[in-house]
Amino acid sequence: MAWIKKTAVALVAGALLVGAGAAIYVQRTFAVMDGQLQVADLGQPVKVQRDAADVTHVSALSPQDAWFAMGYVHAQERTWQLEFNRRVMHGQLSEVFGEATLETDKLMRSLDIVGTARKQYAGLPLYAREALQAYSKGIHAFHKNRPQALPPEFLVLGAKPGGDTGAVWEPEDSVGWALMMALDLGGNWGNEYARLSVARTLDTDRLWQLMPPYPGEPPAATADLAALYRQLGVYRGDAAGAQAPSAGLARGAALQARKPDPAAEQGGSAVWSRQVGAGMLAWAEELTRNAGTNDGKGSNNWVLAGSHTESGKPLLANDPHLSLSAPAIWYYARLQAPAGKASDGSPIAAIDALGATLPGLPFVVLGRTASVAWGFTNTSPDVQDLYLEQINPADATQYRTPEGWAAFAVRKERIRVKGQPDVELALRSTRHGPVLSDAQKSHAEVLDLKKYVLALRWTALDPDNQTVLAGLMANQATSVEDLFAGFASYHSPMQSVVAADVNGRIRFQAMGRVPMRAPDNDIRGVAPSPGWDARYDWKGWLPLDQTPQDEGAKGWIATANQRVTPPGYPHYLTQDWALPYRYERIAQLIEARPKHTAASLQAIQLDATSLAARHLLPHLQQAQSSHPLAAQAQALLKDFDGVMDARRAAPLIVAAWTDELVRGLVVPRIGKERFAATYGKRDYRAGVEGMLTRNDAWWCQPSTCAEQSAAALGRALDRLQAAYGAEPAAWRWGDAHPAVSGHRPFGNVAALARWFDVSVPSNGDSYTVNVGQYNAGDAKAPFANRHAASLRAIYDLADLEQSTFIYQTGQSGLVFSPRYRDMAAAWAGAGNRLLQREPARFVHSLTLAPAP
């Protein structure tokens, strides 16, 4: 008994010691927010204060010290986020995650994000380069003498900040991160590739029925695409291509089935490694598949003149829609510094900006100054063209140009892969740009790569891209005119900018670089073009004074990724605008009352009425299904108004039926593999709407469209019953449609996701103002909301101190912090926080002092 007692005491004592050690570690991961820290390379003391809304206020005595301190604060709060993002754009994920992320690394190396960033950085004016240098020094200073423990991601994964070189964040990396944002927002090469793939089985007319042009417009391309590609012989052999499993599915199965190497992994670590690897593979597959597509991506902004507000001064609202992540993509801060000088003596205007910063960049991206506010949405012009490059059959090192055969430029890359030998790549480029076929395995499933490869022409990769400079200059604006003058150097991705100032001025203009295409270009960039035909080359740039713009003559301006060009506009921008449902609903709600307040604008932001659901609803309500639950489902749908409320069952029934209907109509026409490769965020909604409206017998064969609708309802009810039980009245849209802000990589590990992910039930669908976009192609969580309002902000120009914001996680990126998820419930509901330059009080106050 004495031995047992001693053992028990020892075990308890050991457990207490482990618990105490864990508690100490957790506390040590928190950011230091009070007192004083001595920091190397800082010029003069900087105040870093956090207000009751948890907005960080950086007050410096020079612009350089303000940018430095912003880097230091980002490193305090978002160390792992910076490390992960740096590895993404450098193509160095596989050093930590192994072969699961190899294809993503290949894509980043192929695009040469880092090499391009270095060239663009070298072309910036001195003051902008010094801003990025100061920001980088702030991040390095944090790591030189870290006052807090590294967050658990580093410890669990065995990763080091900056890898073996210790280059935690270099000035060029900020330019690279701006390019990554352009990659996320500014492309349509995925749509072009999808059209090429689908044209293998559909004729061109059917292709345009499946992927219609913008409502009311003819197809932008007049060429017979299907005939062109058949004539050129671009596709790999039908027998090989039609039956081959998706490369992504094959890689996923191989990774999950692979037995662990006992020399490298022991016991539970093998399971852990497979879980992380499988999860990262799923993420990497989605990133590479969705790169170059604007489907499912969108944002809202609108601005009202004083004639439409109760105060008589403008109101401005903005909610950019981005992929949800934990930590969030944004970090709210105020940067304040008096006017200063660059090292060459050139003047730098005073900085006083408040709003959303992006960790990785040293300025406020979306927000306000003391007298002007602004908001972005994606304009989504066609700034990416894929080119079929014909390989010389006599010499595979050459490709065809208008002048004859020319040699591919070849660049060697080496990728380090954890637990595996290094991978060496020979990456080609042509006169148009990088050869994507060297990095995207999906091309081998469609193209005959012995004859053709696909190269990418993309504006963002041009050396004169100075988007970073525009961001810095916007933080100095004192009026609408100043703001747009600052944005004159904005390049990629083109943004629909709305702005208002305290003098009552409102304005919209699409800011960024757009290519011009020749009148005889009969493809116009909507699908891959023959790269050897000069008529498909770009012919210059749309002058900035001719981009879409509006001075607010009707008293309000709104953009929601819909077509922003007015009738008769002479220039072609794109045909891949978002369907206009969100814009139409915003316009309805603005026009519904003569005068608005900040509260009424917030109500518009939270509106969950889906005009798209209303459009299809009659077809569902008329479905005659023999399913045992059909009568109960139809009773729930009878008076459904299209409001995608998380507490209701009808939205879930509509979403499941729509998904099953798309599958029933499209899969038989293009095949399971091609459908799986192109479906997801691309939901084929416009195509299916047209099929039902026309009662299209070809698409609905061998049944009628009414029978297809009824069969889809039966399949949907089977799915819902299996997942949520046999009582439709008890089903809830929010159960299937949580807003999931996923952590990378631990959101993919079942045992850790509950701690690292941030998940709340959410309203909306892909077409509501309060957007809740889901990936219906995701077998595990087809209706989970993973792309939504990454922030909501409202600016009241009558009193800018009453401006508000909210986003979906919290300011801290440190998982143990109470500030990691403290905004989630308010974001999902109707909460917000004040966005003030002069808050009533500061909750925390830290001084960064130069080290002696």
PDB file of C-alpha atoms in Angstrom, residues 440-540:
ATOM      1  CA  GLN A 440      -0.027  21.523 -63.186  1.00  0.00           C
ATOM      2  CA  LYS A 441      -0.555  17.784 -63.586  1.00  0.00           C
ATOM      3  CA  SER A 442      -4.160  18.296 -64.663  1.00  0.00           C
ATOM      4  CA  HIS A 443      -2.875  19.506 -68.030  1.00  0.00           C
ATOM      5  CA  ALA A 444      -1.584  16.010 -68.764  1.00  0.00           C
ATOM      6  CA  GLU A 445      -5.118  14.672 -68.325  1.00  0.00           C
ATOM      7  CA  VAL A 446      -6.441  16.890 -71.126  1.00  0.00           C
ATOM      8  CA  LEU A 447      -3.648  18.005 -73.440  1.00  0.00           C
ATOM      9  CA  ASP A 448      -1.307  16.077 -75.681  1.00  0.00           C
ATOM     10  CA  LEU A 449       1.808  17.509 -74.037  1.00  0.00           C
ATOM     11  CA  LYS A 450       4.042  16.173 -76.789  1.00  0.00           C
ATOM     12  CA  LYS A 451       2.380  18.633 -79.128  1.00  0.00           C
ATOM     13  CA  TYR A 452       1.150  21.532 -76.973  1.00  0.00           C
ATOM     14  CA  VAL A 453       1.642  23.172 -73.603  1.00  0.00           C
ATOM     15  CA  LEU A 454      -0.172  26.084 -71.987  1.00  0.00           C
ATOM     16  CA  ALA A 455       1.610  29.325 -71.138  1.00  0.00           C
ATOM     17  CA  LEU A 456       0.187  32.158 -69.061  1.00  0.00           C
ATOM     18  CA  ARG A 457       0.179  35.860 -69.857  1.00  0.00           C
ATOM     19  CA  TRP A 458      -0.722  37.763 -66.667  1.00  0.00           C
ATOM     20  CA  THR A 459      -0.499  41.482 -66.044  1.00  0.00           C
ATOM     21  CA  ALA A 460       0.540  41.091 -62.394  1.00  0.00           C
ATOM     22  CA  LEU A 461       3.852  39.490 -63.424  1.00  0.00           C
ATOM     23  CA  ASP A 462       4.945  42.559 -65.387  1.00  0.00           C
ATOM     24  CA  PRO A 463       8.001  44.319 -63.931  1.00  0.00           C
ATOM     25  CA  ASP A 464       6.238  47.707 -63.748  1.00  0.00           C
ATOM     26  CA  ASN A 465       3.664  46.465 -61.214  1.00  0.00           C
ATOM     27  CA  GLN A 466       3.785  49.065 -58.403  1.00  0.00           C
ATOM     28  CA  THR A 467       0.661  48.166 -56.453  1.00  0.00           C
ATOM     29  CA  VAL A 468       2.629  48.370 -53.182  1.00  0.00           C
ATOM     30  CA  LEU A 469       3.441  52.025 -53.884  1.00  0.00           C
ATOM     31  CA  ALA A 470      -0.259  52.797 -54.342  1.00  0.00           C
ATOM     32  CA  GLY A 471      -1.015  51.268 -50.964  1.00  0.00           C
ATOM     33  CA  LEU A 472       1.578  53.422 -49.236  1.00  0.00           C
ATOM     34  CA  MET A 473       0.352  56.618 -50.889  1.00  0.00           C
ATOM     35  CA  ALA A 474      -3.304  55.955 -50.042  1.00  0.00           C
ATOM     36  CA  ASN A 475      -2.415  56.189 -46.350  1.00  0.00           C
ATOM     37  CA  GLN A 476      -1.500  59.843 -46.861  1.00  0.00           C
ATOM     38  CA  ALA A 477      -4.783  60.908 -48.502  1.00  0.00           C
ATOM     39  CA  THR A 478      -6.823  63.830 -47.155  1.00  0.00           C
ATOM     40  CA  SER A 479      -9.591  63.860 -49.794  1.00  0.00           C
ATOM     41  CA  VAL A 480     -11.182  61.746 -52.502  1.00  0.00           C
ATOM     42  CA  GLU A 481      -8.963  63.459 -55.070  1.00  0.00           C
ATOM     43  CA  ASP A 482      -5.838  62.672 -53.048  1.00  0.00           C
ATOM     44  CA  LEU A 483      -6.890  59.075 -52.655  1.00  0.00           C
ATOM     45  CA  PHE A 484      -7.384  58.384 -56.345  1.00  0.00           C
ATOM     46  CA  ALA A 485      -4.169  60.240 -57.161  1.00  0.00           C
ATOM     47  CA  GLY A 486      -2.420  57.867 -54.783  1.00  0.00           C
ATOM     48  CA  PHE A 487      -4.064  54.879 -56.421  1.00  0.00           C
ATOM     49  CA  ALA A 488      -2.874  55.962 -59.879  1.00  0.00           C
ATOM     50  CA  SER A 489       0.016  53.492 -59.620  1.00  0.00           C
ATOM     51  CA  TYR A 490      -2.288  50.646 -58.585  1.00  0.00           C
ATOM     52  CA  HIS A 491      -1.725  47.762 -60.976  1.00  0.00           C
ATOM     53  CA  SER A 492      -2.987  44.316 -59.956  1.00  0.00           C
ATOM     54  CA  PRO A 493      -5.547  43.038 -59.234  1.00  0.00           C
ATOM     55  CA  MET A 494      -7.875  45.716 -60.599  1.00  0.00           C
ATOM     56  CA  GLN A 495     -10.237  46.900 -57.878  1.00  0.00           C
ATOM     57  CA  SER A 496     -13.545  48.752 -57.974  1.00  0.00           C
ATOM     58  CA  VAL A 497     -12.780  51.522 -55.490  1.00  0.00           C
ATOM     59  CA  VAL A 498     -15.499  53.598 -53.859  1.00  0.00           C
ATOM     60  CA  ALA A 499     -14.570  56.560 -51.698  1.00  0.00           C
ATOM     61  CA  ALA A 500     -16.104  59.428 -49.764  1.00  0.00           C
ATOM     62  CA  ASP A 501     -14.719  62.374 -47.824  1.00  0.00           C
ATOM     63  CA  VAL A 502     -15.919  64.752 -45.129  1.00  0.00           C
ATOM     64  CA  ASN A 503     -16.563  67.444 -47.735  1.00  0.00           C
ATOM     65  CA  GLY A 504     -19.364  65.324 -49.206  1.00  0.00           C
ATOM     66  CA  ARG A 505     -17.577  64.039 -52.293  1.00  0.00           C
ATOM     67  CA  ILE A 506     -18.219  60.450 -53.438  1.00  0.00           C
ATOM     68  CA  ARG A 507     -16.631  58.606 -56.339  1.00  0.00           C
ATOM     69  CA  PHE A 508     -16.094  55.193 -57.928  1.00  0.00           C
ATOM     70  CA  GLN A 509     -13.370  54.145 -60.324  1.00  0.00           C
ATOM     71  CA  ALA A 510     -11.896  50.808 -61.352  1.00  0.00           C
ATOM     72  CA  MET A 511      -8.183  51.108 -60.603  1.00  0.00           C
ATOM     73  CA  GLY A 512      -5.636  48.827 -62.199  1.00  0.00           C
ATOM     74  CA  ARG A 513      -4.087  47.519 -65.405  1.00  0.00           C
ATOM     75  CA  VAL A 514      -6.290  46.036 -68.168  1.00  0.00           C
ATOM     76  CA  PRO A 515      -5.017  44.720 -71.512  1.00  0.00           C
ATOM     77  CA  MET A 516      -6.467  45.739 -74.849  1.00  0.00           C
ATOM     78  CA  ARG A 517      -7.201  43.074 -77.461  1.00  0.00           C
ATOM     79  CA  ALA A 518      -7.251  43.391 -81.240  1.00  0.00           C
ATOM     80  CA  PRO A 519     -10.609  43.742 -83.053  1.00  0.00           C
ATOM     81  CA  ASP A 520      -9.920  40.508 -84.976  1.00  0.00           C
ATOM     82  CA  ASN A 521      -9.218  38.534 -81.810  1.00  0.00           C
ATOM     83  CA  ASP A 522     -12.146  36.117 -82.069  1.00  0.00           C
ATOM     84  CA  ILE A 523     -11.368  34.314 -78.784  1.00  0.00           C
ATOM     85  CA  ARG A 524     -10.835  37.417 -76.610  1.00  0.00           C
ATOM     86  CA  GLY A 525      -9.141  35.508 -73.826  1.00  0.00           C
ATOM     87  CA  VAL A 526     -12.143  33.425 -72.734  1.00  0.00           C
ATOM     88  CA  ALA A 527     -10.340  30.188 -73.701  1.00  0.00           C
ATOM     89  CA  PRO A 528      -6.765  29.233 -74.679  1.00  0.00           C
ATOM     90  CA  SER A 529      -5.615  30.868 -77.907  1.00  0.00           C
ATOM     91  CA  PRO A 530      -3.027  29.736 -80.477  1.00  0.00           C
ATOM     92  CA  GLY A 531       0.176  31.300 -79.219  1.00  0.00           C
ATOM     93  CA  TRP A 532       1.759  31.516 -82.673  1.00  0.00           C
ATOM     94  CA  ASP A 533      -0.979  33.764 -84.084  1.00  0.00           C
ATOM     95  CA  ALA A 534      -0.133  37.423 -83.424  1.00  0.00           C
ATOM     96  CA  ARG A 535      -3.761  38.567 -83.512  1.00  0.00           C
ATOM     97  CA  TYR A 536      -4.231  36.967 -80.085  1.00  0.00           C
ATOM     98  CA  ASP A 537      -1.420  38.984 -78.489  1.00  0.00           C
ATOM     99  CA  TRP A 538      -2.308  41.959 -76.297  1.00  0.00           C
ATOM    100  CA  LYS A 539      -2.223  45.357 -77.979  1.00  0.00           C
ATOM    101  CA  GLY A 540      -1.459  47.749 -75.146  1.00  0.00           C
TER     102      GLY A 540
END
